[in-house]
Coordinates of C-alpha atoms in Angstrom, one line a residue:
M17 CA -30.6 -6.8 -6.5
T18 CA -32.2 -7.2 -3.0
V19 CA -31.0 -9.6 -0.3
A20 CA -32.9 -11.4 2.4
D21 CA -31.8 -12.7 5.8
G22 CA -30.8 -16.3 5.5
Q23 CA -30.4 -16.2 1.8
S24 CA -27.9 -18.6 0.3
Y25 CA -25.1 -17.9 -2.2
D26 CA -22.4 -20.1 -3.7
Y27 CA -19.6 -17.6 -2.8
I28 CA -19.6 -14.8 -0.2
I29 CA -16.8 -12.3 -0.6
C30 CA -16.2 -10.2 2.5
G31 CA -14.8 -6.8 1.5
G32 CA -15.2 -4.8 -1.7
G33 CA -11.6 -3.4 -1.9
T34 CA -8.8 -4.1 -4.2
A35 CA -8.9 -7.9 -4.1
G36 CA -12.7 -8.3 -3.5
C37 CA -13.7 -6.5 -6.7
V38 CA -11.3 -8.6 -8.8
L39 CA -12.6 -11.8 -7.3
A40 CA -16.2 -10.8 -7.8
R41 CA -15.6 -10.1 -11.4
R42 CA -13.6 -13.2 -12.2
L43 CA -15.9 -15.6 -10.3
A44 CA -19.0 -14.0 -11.9
E45 CA -17.8 -14.2 -15.4
G46 CA -16.1 -17.5 -15.0
S47 CA -19.1 -19.5 -13.7
D48 CA -22.8 -19.4 -13.2
A49 CA -22.3 -19.4 -9.4
S50 CA -24.2 -16.9 -7.3
I51 CA -21.9 -14.4 -5.6
L52 CA -22.5 -12.0 -2.8
L53 CA -20.0 -9.2 -2.3
I54 CA -20.3 -7.4 1.1
E55 CA -18.8 -3.9 1.6
A56 CA -18.8 -1.7 4.7
G57 CA -18.8 1.5 2.7
G58 CA -20.7 3.0 -0.2
P59 CA -21.3 1.7 -3.7
K60 CA -19.2 2.2 -6.9
G61 CA -19.2 5.8 -7.9
S62 CA -20.4 7.1 -4.5
V63 CA -17.1 8.9 -3.7
P64 CA -16.5 11.1 -6.8
P65 CA -13.2 12.6 -5.5
S66 CA -11.6 9.2 -5.5
A67 CA -11.6 9.2 -9.3
I68 CA -9.6 12.5 -9.4
P69 CA -5.9 11.7 -8.9
A70 CA -5.0 14.9 -6.9
A71 CA -8.2 15.0 -4.8
L72 CA -7.1 12.4 -2.2
A73 CA -7.3 14.9 0.6
Q74 CA -11.1 15.0 0.1
V75 CA -11.3 11.3 0.9
L76 CA -8.9 10.6 3.7
G77 CA -10.2 11.3 7.2
T78 CA -13.9 11.3 6.0
E79 CA -16.6 8.7 6.4
N80 CA -15.1 7.0 3.3
D81 CA -12.0 6.2 5.3
W82 CA -11.8 3.5 8.0
N83 CA -10.0 6.0 10.1
I84 CA -8.0 3.4 11.9
K85 CA -5.5 4.8 14.4
S86 CA -2.4 2.9 15.4
E87 CA -1.5 2.4 19.0
P88 CA 1.1 4.9 20.3
V89 CA 4.4 4.1 18.7
N90 CA 7.2 4.2 21.2
A91 CA 9.9 4.8 18.6
L92 CA 8.0 7.6 17.0
D93 CA 7.6 9.8 20.1
N94 CA 4.5 7.9 21.1
R95 CA 2.5 9.3 18.2
E96 CA -0.7 7.6 17.0
L97 CA -0.6 7.3 13.2
H98 CA -3.6 7.6 11.0
L99 CA -3.8 4.4 9.1
A100 CA -6.1 5.4 6.2
R101 CA -7.9 2.7 4.3
G102 CA -10.6 3.2 1.6
K103 CA -14.1 2.4 2.9
F104 CA -16.2 2.1 -0.3
I105 CA -16.2 -0.1 -3.4
G106 CA -12.7 0.0 -4.7
G107 CA -11.1 0.2 -1.2
S108 CA -7.5 1.3 -1.0
S109 CA -6.9 1.1 -4.7
S110 CA -9.0 4.3 -4.6
T111 CA -6.9 6.0 -1.9
N112 CA -3.3 5.0 -2.7
G113 CA -0.5 6.9 -4.5
T114 CA -1.4 5.3 -7.9
L115 CA 2.1 3.7 -8.1
C116 CA 2.8 0.6 -10.1
I117 CA 6.0 -0.4 -8.4
R118 CA 6.0 -4.2 -8.5
G119 CA 9.0 -5.0 -6.4
F120 CA 11.5 -7.7 -7.3
K121 CA 11.0 -11.3 -8.4
Q122 CA 13.3 -12.2 -5.5
D123 CA 10.8 -10.7 -3.1
Y124 CA 8.2 -13.3 -4.0
D125 CA 10.7 -16.1 -4.3
D126 CA 11.6 -15.3 -0.7
W127 CA 8.1 -16.2 0.4
Q128 CA 9.1 -19.8 -0.2
V129 CA 5.6 -20.8 -0.9
P130 CA 4.9 -23.3 -3.7
G131 CA 3.1 -21.7 -6.6
W132 CA 4.0 -18.1 -5.6
S133 CA 7.3 -17.5 -7.3
G134 CA 8.4 -14.1 -8.6
D135 CA 7.8 -15.3 -12.2
E136 CA 4.3 -16.3 -11.3
M137 CA 3.5 -13.0 -9.5
F138 CA 4.9 -10.8 -12.3
R139 CA 2.8 -12.8 -14.8
Y140 CA -0.4 -12.1 -12.9
M141 CA 0.5 -8.4 -12.4
S142 CA 0.8 -8.1 -16.2
R143 CA -2.5 -9.9 -16.6
A144 CA -4.2 -7.3 -14.5
E145 CA -2.7 -4.4 -16.4
Q146 CA -3.7 -2.5 -19.6
F147 CA -0.8 -0.2 -20.3
H148 CA -1.0 2.9 -22.4
N149 CA 2.3 4.4 -23.3
K150 CA 3.4 7.9 -24.2
D151 CA 5.8 9.0 -26.9
W152 CA 8.5 10.2 -24.5
F153 CA 8.6 7.1 -22.3
K154 CA 10.9 4.1 -23.0
A155 CA 8.7 1.3 -21.8
T156 CA 9.8 -2.4 -21.6
E157 CA 7.8 -5.2 -23.1
K158 CA 6.9 -6.4 -19.6
H159 CA 3.6 -4.5 -19.3
G160 CA 0.2 -6.1 -19.7
K161 CA -2.1 -5.0 -22.5
N162 CA -5.5 -6.6 -21.9
G163 CA -6.2 -6.2 -18.2
N164 CA -8.7 -4.1 -16.2
V165 CA -6.2 -1.8 -14.5
L166 CA -5.5 1.1 -16.9
T167 CA -2.0 2.4 -16.5
A168 CA 0.2 5.1 -18.1
P169 CA 3.5 7.0 -17.5
H170 CA 3.4 10.1 -15.4
D171 CA 4.4 13.4 -17.1
P172 CA 7.1 14.8 -14.8
A173 CA 7.2 18.4 -13.6
P174 CA 10.5 20.3 -14.1
I175 CA 11.6 19.5 -10.5
S176 CA 11.2 15.8 -11.1
N177 CA 13.6 15.9 -14.1
L178 CA 16.1 17.8 -12.0
V179 CA 15.8 15.2 -9.2
L180 CA 16.4 12.6 -11.8
E181 CA 19.7 14.3 -12.7
S182 CA 20.6 14.3 -9.0
Y183 CA 19.9 10.6 -8.6
Q184 CA 22.3 9.9 -11.5
S185 CA 25.0 12.1 -10.2
K186 CA 24.8 10.2 -6.9
G187 CA 25.4 6.8 -8.4
M188 CA 21.9 5.7 -9.4
P189 CA 21.9 5.2 -13.2
L190 CA 18.8 5.9 -15.3
V191 CA 16.8 2.8 -16.2
P192 CA 13.5 4.4 -17.3
D193 CA 11.0 1.5 -16.7
M194 CA 12.9 -0.2 -13.9
F195 CA 9.9 -0.3 -11.5
T196 CA 8.1 -2.6 -13.9
T197 CA 10.9 -5.0 -14.5
G198 CA 12.1 -5.4 -10.9
E199 CA 15.7 -6.0 -12.0
T200 CA 17.5 -2.9 -10.8
A201 CA 18.4 -2.5 -7.1
Q202 CA 20.5 0.7 -7.7
G203 CA 19.1 3.1 -10.2
C204 CA 16.4 5.7 -11.0
G205 CA 13.5 6.0 -13.4
H206 CA 9.8 6.6 -13.8
A207 CA 7.0 4.8 -12.0
V208 CA 3.9 4.0 -14.1
R209 CA 0.6 5.1 -12.5
T210 CA -2.9 3.7 -12.3
I211 CA -4.2 6.8 -14.0
F212 CA -5.4 7.1 -17.6
Q213 CA -6.5 10.2 -19.4
G214 CA -6.8 12.1 -16.1
V215 CA -8.9 9.5 -14.2
R216 CA -7.7 7.1 -11.4
T217 CA -8.2 3.4 -12.2
T218 CA -9.4 1.4 -9.2
S219 CA -10.6 -2.2 -8.6
A220 CA -14.1 -0.9 -8.9
D221 CA -13.5 -0.8 -12.6
Y222 CA -13.6 -4.6 -12.6
L223 CA -17.3 -4.4 -11.8
N224 CA -20.0 -3.6 -14.4
D225 CA -23.7 -4.1 -15.0
E226 CA -23.2 -7.3 -17.0
Q227 CA -22.9 -9.7 -14.0
P228 CA -26.4 -10.8 -13.1
N229 CA -25.1 -13.5 -10.8
L230 CA -23.3 -10.9 -8.6
T231 CA -25.1 -9.2 -5.8
I232 CA -23.4 -6.3 -4.0
L233 CA -24.4 -5.4 -0.5
N234 CA -23.1 -2.0 0.7
K235 CA -23.0 -0.2 4.1
T236 CA -22.8 -3.6 5.8
Y237 CA -20.1 -4.8 8.2
V238 CA -18.9 -8.4 8.3
D239 CA -19.1 -9.6 11.9
K240 CA -17.9 -13.2 11.7
V241 CA -17.9 -16.4 9.7
G242 CA -20.3 -19.1 10.9
L243 CA -18.3 -22.4 11.4
V244 CA -19.8 -25.9 11.8
K245 CA -18.1 -29.1 12.9
I246 CA -18.3 -31.9 10.4
G247 CA -16.6 -34.9 11.7
D248 CA -13.1 -33.9 12.8
H249 CA -12.9 -30.7 10.9
L250 CA -14.5 -27.3 10.6
R251 CA -16.4 -25.8 7.6
A252 CA -17.4 -22.2 6.9
E253 CA -21.1 -22.3 6.2
S254 CA -22.3 -18.7 6.8
V255 CA -21.5 -15.0 7.2
H256 CA -23.0 -12.9 9.9
V257 CA -23.2 -9.1 9.3
K258 CA -24.3 -5.9 10.9
T259 CA -25.7 -3.1 8.7
H260 CA -24.9 0.6 9.3
D261 CA -28.2 1.0 11.2
G262 CA -27.5 -2.0 13.5
T263 CA -29.6 -4.7 11.7
L264 CA -28.2 -8.2 12.1
L265 CA -28.3 -10.5 9.1
S266 CA -26.8 -13.8 8.1
F267 CA -26.2 -15.4 4.7
K268 CA -25.4 -19.0 3.8
A269 CA -22.4 -20.0 1.7
S270 CA -22.7 -23.3 -0.2
R271 CA -19.2 -23.3 -1.6
E272 CA -16.8 -20.8 0.0
V273 CA -16.5 -17.7 2.1
I274 CA -13.6 -15.5 1.0
L275 CA -12.2 -12.7 3.2
T276 CA -10.9 -9.7 1.3
A277 CA -11.0 -7.1 4.1
G278 CA -7.3 -6.3 4.2
S279 CA -4.5 -6.6 6.7
Y280 CA -6.4 -4.9 9.5
C281 CA -9.9 -6.2 9.1
S282 CA -9.5 -9.8 7.7
P283 CA -7.7 -10.9 10.9
A284 CA -10.4 -9.1 13.0
I285 CA -13.1 -11.1 11.2
L286 CA -11.2 -14.4 11.9
L287 CA -10.8 -13.5 15.5
R288 CA -14.5 -12.7 16.0
S289 CA -15.1 -16.1 14.4
G290 CA -13.2 -17.9 17.0
I291 CA -10.0 -18.5 15.0
G292 CA -6.9 -17.2 16.7
P293 CA -4.8 -17.4 19.9
R294 CA -6.7 -18.5 23.0
A295 CA -5.4 -15.7 25.1
E296 CA -6.7 -13.1 22.7
L297 CA -10.1 -14.7 22.2
S298 CA -10.7 -15.2 25.9
Q299 CA -10.3 -11.5 26.6
H300 CA -13.5 -11.0 24.6
Q301 CA -15.3 -14.2 25.7
I302 CA -15.1 -15.7 22.3
P303 CA -15.0 -19.5 22.3
Q304 CA -11.9 -20.7 20.5
K305 CA -12.6 -22.9 17.5
L306 CA -9.2 -23.1 16.0
D307 CA -5.7 -22.0 17.3
L308 CA -3.9 -20.1 14.5
P309 CA -1.5 -17.1 14.8
V310 CA -4.1 -14.7 13.4
G311 CA -3.1 -11.0 13.6
E312 CA 0.6 -11.7 14.1
N313 CA 3.5 -10.8 11.7
L314 CA 2.1 -7.3 10.9
M315 CA 4.5 -5.4 8.6
D316 CA 4.5 -2.0 7.0
H317 CA 6.8 0.4 5.3
L318 CA 7.6 3.8 6.9
V319 CA 8.3 7.0 4.9
V320 CA 9.8 10.4 5.8
L321 CA 9.1 13.4 3.7
T322 CA 11.7 16.2 4.0
F323 CA 10.9 19.5 2.3
Y324 CA 13.2 22.0 0.6
E325 CA 12.6 25.5 -0.7
V326 CA 13.7 26.3 -4.3
N327 CA 14.7 29.6 -5.7
K328 CA 13.1 29.5 -9.2
P329 CA 9.4 29.8 -10.0
G330 CA 7.8 27.3 -12.2
I331 CA 10.1 24.4 -11.2
T332 CA 7.6 23.0 -8.7
N333 CA 3.9 22.9 -9.2
D334 CA 3.0 25.0 -6.2
Y335 CA 1.9 27.8 -8.6
L336 CA -0.8 25.4 -9.8
I337 CA -2.3 24.6 -6.4
W338 CA -1.1 26.7 -3.5
H339 CA -0.6 30.2 -4.9
N340 CA -3.4 32.8 -5.1
G341 CA -6.4 31.5 -7.2
A342 CA -4.4 28.4 -8.4
R343 CA -6.6 25.8 -6.9
E344 CA -9.7 27.2 -8.4
R345 CA -8.1 27.5 -11.8
S346 CA -6.8 23.9 -11.7
I347 CA -10.2 22.6 -10.6
A348 CA -11.9 24.4 -13.5
Q349 CA -9.3 23.0 -15.9
Y350 CA -9.9 19.5 -14.7
K351 CA -13.7 19.9 -15.0
A352 CA -13.3 21.2 -18.5
D353 CA -11.0 18.5 -20.0
R354 CA -9.5 16.3 -17.2
T355 CA -6.1 17.8 -17.6
G356 CA -3.8 19.9 -15.5
F357 CA -2.6 19.6 -11.9
M358 CA -5.7 17.6 -10.7
S359 CA -5.2 15.0 -13.4
Q360 CA -2.0 13.6 -11.8
F361 CA -0.8 12.4 -8.4
P362 CA 2.0 14.8 -7.4
F363 CA 4.8 12.3 -7.0
G364 CA 7.7 12.7 -9.5
T365 CA 10.6 10.5 -10.3
F366 CA 11.9 7.5 -8.3
A367 CA 15.1 5.7 -7.3
Y368 CA 16.3 2.6 -5.6
A369 CA 19.6 2.3 -3.7
R370 CA 21.7 -0.2 -1.7
L371 CA 23.4 1.1 1.4
D372 CA 26.1 -1.6 1.9
E373 CA 29.1 0.7 1.6
R374 CA 27.5 3.4 3.8
L375 CA 26.6 0.9 6.6
K376 CA 29.6 -1.4 6.5
D377 CA 31.5 0.3 9.3
A378 CA 28.5 0.6 11.7
P379 CA 29.0 -1.9 14.6
L380 CA 25.2 -2.7 14.8
W381 CA 25.1 -3.5 11.1
Q382 CA 28.2 -5.7 11.4
Q383 CA 26.8 -7.6 14.3
A384 CA 23.3 -8.1 12.8
S385 CA 24.9 -9.3 9.5
K386 CA 26.7 -12.1 11.3
G387 CA 23.4 -13.9 11.9
A388 CA 22.2 -13.5 8.4
A389 CA 21.6 -16.4 6.0
P390 CA 24.3 -16.9 3.3
G391 CA 24.0 -14.3 0.6
R392 CA 21.8 -12.1 2.8
D393 CA 22.4 -8.9 4.8
A394 CA 21.1 -7.8 8.2
L395 CA 17.6 -7.1 6.7
G396 CA 17.4 -10.5 5.1
L397 CA 17.8 -9.0 1.6
S398 CA 20.1 -10.2 -1.2
R399 CA 22.3 -7.9 -3.3
S400 CA 19.6 -8.0 -6.0
Q401 CA 17.2 -6.2 -3.7
P402 CA 17.3 -2.5 -2.7
H403 CA 17.4 -1.1 0.9
V404 CA 15.6 2.1 0.1
E405 CA 13.3 3.8 -2.3
F406 CA 13.4 7.6 -2.9
W407 CA 11.0 9.9 -4.8
N408 CA 10.2 13.5 -4.9
T409 CA 6.9 15.4 -4.6
E410 CA 6.2 18.0 -7.2
C411 CA 4.9 20.6 -4.8
Y412 CA 4.5 21.1 -1.1
S413 CA 2.3 18.3 0.0
P414 CA 2.0 17.9 3.8
K415 CA 0.4 14.8 5.3
Y416 CA -2.4 15.8 7.7
M417 CA -0.6 19.1 8.7
F418 CA -2.3 21.5 6.2
R419 CA 0.0 24.4 7.2
D420 CA 3.1 26.2 6.1
F421 CA 1.9 26.4 2.5
P422 CA 4.2 28.4 0.2
S423 CA 3.1 31.9 -0.5
D424 CA 3.0 33.3 -4.0
D425 CA 6.7 33.9 -4.1
K426 CA 7.7 30.6 -2.5
H427 CA 8.2 27.1 -4.0
A428 CA 8.9 23.8 -2.3
F429 CA 9.2 20.0 -2.9
A430 CA 10.1 17.0 -0.8
M431 CA 12.4 14.1 -0.9
A432 CA 10.6 10.9 0.3
T433 CA 12.5 8.1 1.9
E434 CA 11.0 4.7 2.2
V435 CA 13.0 1.8 3.7
F436 CA 12.5 -1.9 2.8
G437 CA 13.1 -5.2 4.7
P438 CA 11.8 -4.0 8.1
R439 CA 12.8 -6.4 10.9
S440 CA 10.2 -5.1 13.3
R441 CA 6.8 -6.8 13.5
G442 CA 3.5 -5.8 15.0
R443 CA 0.1 -7.3 15.5
V444 CA -3.6 -6.8 15.1
S445 CA -6.0 -7.7 17.9
L446 CA -9.6 -6.9 18.8
R447 CA -10.8 -3.8 20.7
S448 CA -14.3 -5.2 21.0
T449 CA -16.5 -7.8 19.4
D450 CA -18.5 -5.1 17.7
P451 CA -17.7 -5.2 13.9
L452 CA -18.3 -1.4 13.8
T453 CA -15.3 -0.9 16.1
N454 CA -11.9 -0.8 14.5
P455 CA -9.3 -3.3 15.7
V456 CA -6.3 -2.6 17.8
V457 CA -3.3 -2.0 15.5
D458 CA 0.1 -2.1 17.2
H459 CA 2.6 -1.7 14.4
N460 CA 5.6 -1.7 16.7
Y461 CA 7.6 0.3 14.1
L462 CA 11.4 0.6 14.5
S463 CA 11.4 -1.6 17.6
D464 CA 14.4 -3.3 16.2
P465 CA 17.4 -0.9 16.3
V466 CA 18.7 -2.1 12.9
D467 CA 15.6 -0.6 11.3
M468 CA 16.4 2.8 12.8
L469 CA 20.0 2.5 11.7
V470 CA 19.1 1.8 8.1
F471 CA 16.3 4.5 8.1
S472 CA 18.6 7.2 9.4
E473 CA 21.3 6.4 6.8
A474 CA 18.7 6.4 4.1
C475 CA 17.5 9.8 5.1
K476 CA 21.1 11.1 5.2
L477 CA 21.5 9.9 1.6
A478 CA 18.2 11.5 0.5
N479 CA 19.4 14.8 1.9
E480 CA 22.7 14.4 0.0
I481 CA 20.8 13.7 -3.2
A482 CA 18.9 17.0 -2.8
I483 CA 21.7 19.2 -1.5
E484 CA 24.6 17.8 -3.5
G485 CA 23.0 16.3 -6.6
A486 CA 23.7 17.8 -10.0
G487 CA 20.2 18.8 -10.8
T488 CA 19.1 20.3 -7.5
K489 CA 22.2 21.6 -5.7
D490 CA 22.0 25.1 -7.3
I491 CA 18.2 25.6 -6.8
I492 CA 17.7 24.7 -3.2
V493 CA 17.6 27.7 -0.8
G494 CA 17.3 25.5 2.3
S495 CA 14.8 23.6 4.4
W496 CA 11.0 24.3 4.2
P497 CA 9.6 25.7 6.3
A498 CA 12.5 28.1 6.5
H499 CA 13.0 27.7 10.3
L500 CA 13.9 24.1 9.9
T501 CA 17.6 23.1 9.4
H502 CA 17.5 19.5 8.1
H503 CA 19.4 20.6 4.9
T504 CA 22.5 21.0 7.1
Y505 CA 22.4 17.5 8.6
K506 CA 25.6 15.5 8.1
S507 CA 25.2 12.5 10.4
R508 CA 22.8 9.6 11.1
D509 CA 22.4 10.8 14.7
E510 CA 20.9 14.1 13.5
W511 CA 18.3 12.2 11.4
V512 CA 17.0 10.0 14.3
P513 CA 15.0 12.8 16.0
E514 CA 13.6 13.8 12.6
I515 CA 12.4 10.2 12.0
R516 CA 10.9 10.0 15.4
K517 CA 9.0 13.3 14.8
R518 CA 8.0 12.9 11.1
A519 CA 8.0 9.3 10.0
D520 CA 4.6 8.0 8.9
T521 CA 3.0 5.0 7.4
C522 CA 3.4 4.3 3.7
Y523 CA 0.0 2.5 3.9
H524 CA 1.5 -0.9 3.1
P525 CA 0.2 -3.2 5.9
A526 CA 0.6 -6.9 5.3
G527 CA 1.2 -10.3 6.8
T528 CA -1.5 -10.7 9.5
C529 CA -2.9 -13.9 7.9
K530 CA 0.4 -15.2 6.7
M531 CA 0.5 -17.8 3.9
G532 CA 2.8 -20.7 4.2
T533 CA 3.3 -24.3 5.2
D534 CA 4.8 -24.0 8.7
S535 CA 3.3 -23.3 12.2
T536 CA 3.5 -19.5 11.7
A537 CA 1.1 -19.6 8.8
V538 CA -2.7 -18.9 8.9
V539 CA -3.5 -19.9 5.3
D540 CA -2.0 -22.6 3.0
P541 CA -0.6 -22.1 -0.5
E542 CA -4.1 -22.2 -1.9
L543 CA -5.1 -19.4 0.5
R544 CA -7.3 -21.7 2.5
V545 CA -7.5 -21.1 6.2
K546 CA -5.7 -24.0 7.8
G547 CA -8.1 -26.5 9.4
V548 CA -11.2 -25.0 7.8
E549 CA -13.0 -26.1 4.7
G550 CA -14.6 -23.4 2.5
L551 CA -12.8 -20.4 3.9
R552 CA -10.0 -18.4 2.2
V553 CA -8.3 -15.1 2.7
V554 CA -7.3 -13.1 -0.4
D555 CA -5.5 -9.8 0.3
A556 CA -2.2 -8.4 1.5
S557 CA -2.7 -10.0 4.9
V558 CA -1.5 -13.3 3.3
F559 CA 1.9 -11.9 2.3
P560 CA 4.7 -13.6 4.3
K561 CA 7.0 -10.7 3.6
L562 CA 6.7 -7.3 2.2
M563 CA 8.1 -6.7 -1.3
C564 CA 10.7 -4.0 -2.1
G565 CA 8.0 -1.9 -3.7
H566 CA 4.4 -1.0 -3.3
P567 CA 1.7 -3.7 -2.8
C568 CA -1.2 -2.6 -5.0
M569 CA -0.1 -4.5 -8.1
A570 CA 0.8 -7.5 -6.0
V571 CA -2.7 -7.5 -4.5
Y572 CA -4.2 -7.4 -7.9
A573 CA -2.0 -10.3 -8.9
T574 CA -2.9 -12.3 -5.8
A575 CA -6.6 -11.9 -6.5
E576 CA -6.3 -12.8 -10.1
K577 CA -4.4 -15.9 -9.2
A578 CA -6.8 -16.8 -6.4
A579 CA -9.8 -16.5 -8.7
G580 CA -8.2 -19.2 -11.0
M581 CA -7.6 -21.4 -8.0
I582 CA -11.2 -21.1 -6.8
L583 CA -12.7 -21.7 -10.2
A584 CA -10.5 -24.7 -10.7
S585 CA -11.4 -26.2 -7.4
S586 CA -15.1 -26.1 -8.2
A587 CA -14.8 -27.4 -11.8

């Protein structure tokens, strides 16, 4: 379907990622309204490796990635982190770890926003899901059956079952489907994946050829939203864009403009539109139209991967990918029947833990806890929420290093440590007014010393799980690569330099267009930008706090709920 400069649509959706595709489908099938979906990257199906679970390295760092770089992080040895985001239809649902880890109902109750309770969010997550079980997996009844997101259990490699034994021996009991129920803050189990029959499910699967009222415009960057003054209020009436070849276009929106560009790009669009702090806008000669805290409250989860060498062949999956000729054999197998190494994402089994007993004697934890709300700890978490998530990789899988691969007689895996409840906050701001220029992203990771305290204790526990746990203690040779010595660490102080050197984003940015009812909020409980008619934001940028989990299913839920709100408001 062709588009023309100045053309009018009922709804204009800005961003074809996880939320944008959901909204496009639901609005198109739920009404006869005309809808324009604008995406900076390529169309559905234009990035074939994104459908292959283990082919993510062929997407990240390419033209199909926004390739956003963080500002130098003081607490991480001034490193600039690569903040990968999918830049094609499907967005970051096509570039994530495929994990359906919902978090806890308490996480969403803690948002304290009317209509966004844990019960409500879990209901919409189930609505989005179409779960396909396997004989060996003890699934709960909490899964959805009729949604567009196809999910299934992950078949664990031998190392993953051994790590599962180690979790249990270190005080994390087995609750197989705990990452679906969100009821176990101390335990281990299996994380369901957005993979079915060897193919990654993404939000692009919401789109089909049976939506004649939906137009999709690819390779086009949203510049700003056109705002007009009507009486004493503003209204969003248009969207101004810039195509990949520099052509400037604009489109009219008769009902609503909906920003679904994610936690980095949605605030940038608002800022270019004149919505945000005056000091920030004046730096770029943008007239302020509305003063809202756009770009503030940036949150993310950090992760550290620590690798270990094992002494038995066939326990890890290195022989299926890194050893001589293995990659070629695995690719051939996948092409033949969509099975084998390439058909799964190489993360194994998972665990949650609380660190109360391990931190109780730390003066910094004691001091920070004194200022906590009743029933909460220094991170603002209740006893029903975990401090940390662990998982193992099923082979050596470096992030952006691409070195130290195990030779044919070597085998390695990692323990991943991800900490929840970060106290540190960052911000997103403009680098320029050009929509083709990525924004300034200052995550300000670990600026609060409590975050480093918790992270170092969590890494210490992860090491103990690997080195002392019942399933892994007898198979670990030492650290990988062999010249490293982290397997010998016994104290938090030893882990701090490792965190500074190796911690990286878990790709969970959120919070920069915060939802709420107070002065720190950008959008209201209906996701409408405060003070503007006909303008909403629907993506992880509206999350007031990060969940103790992974955000993909929560973004699906947010978009499903928002679609219902939008359709109801136009009825």
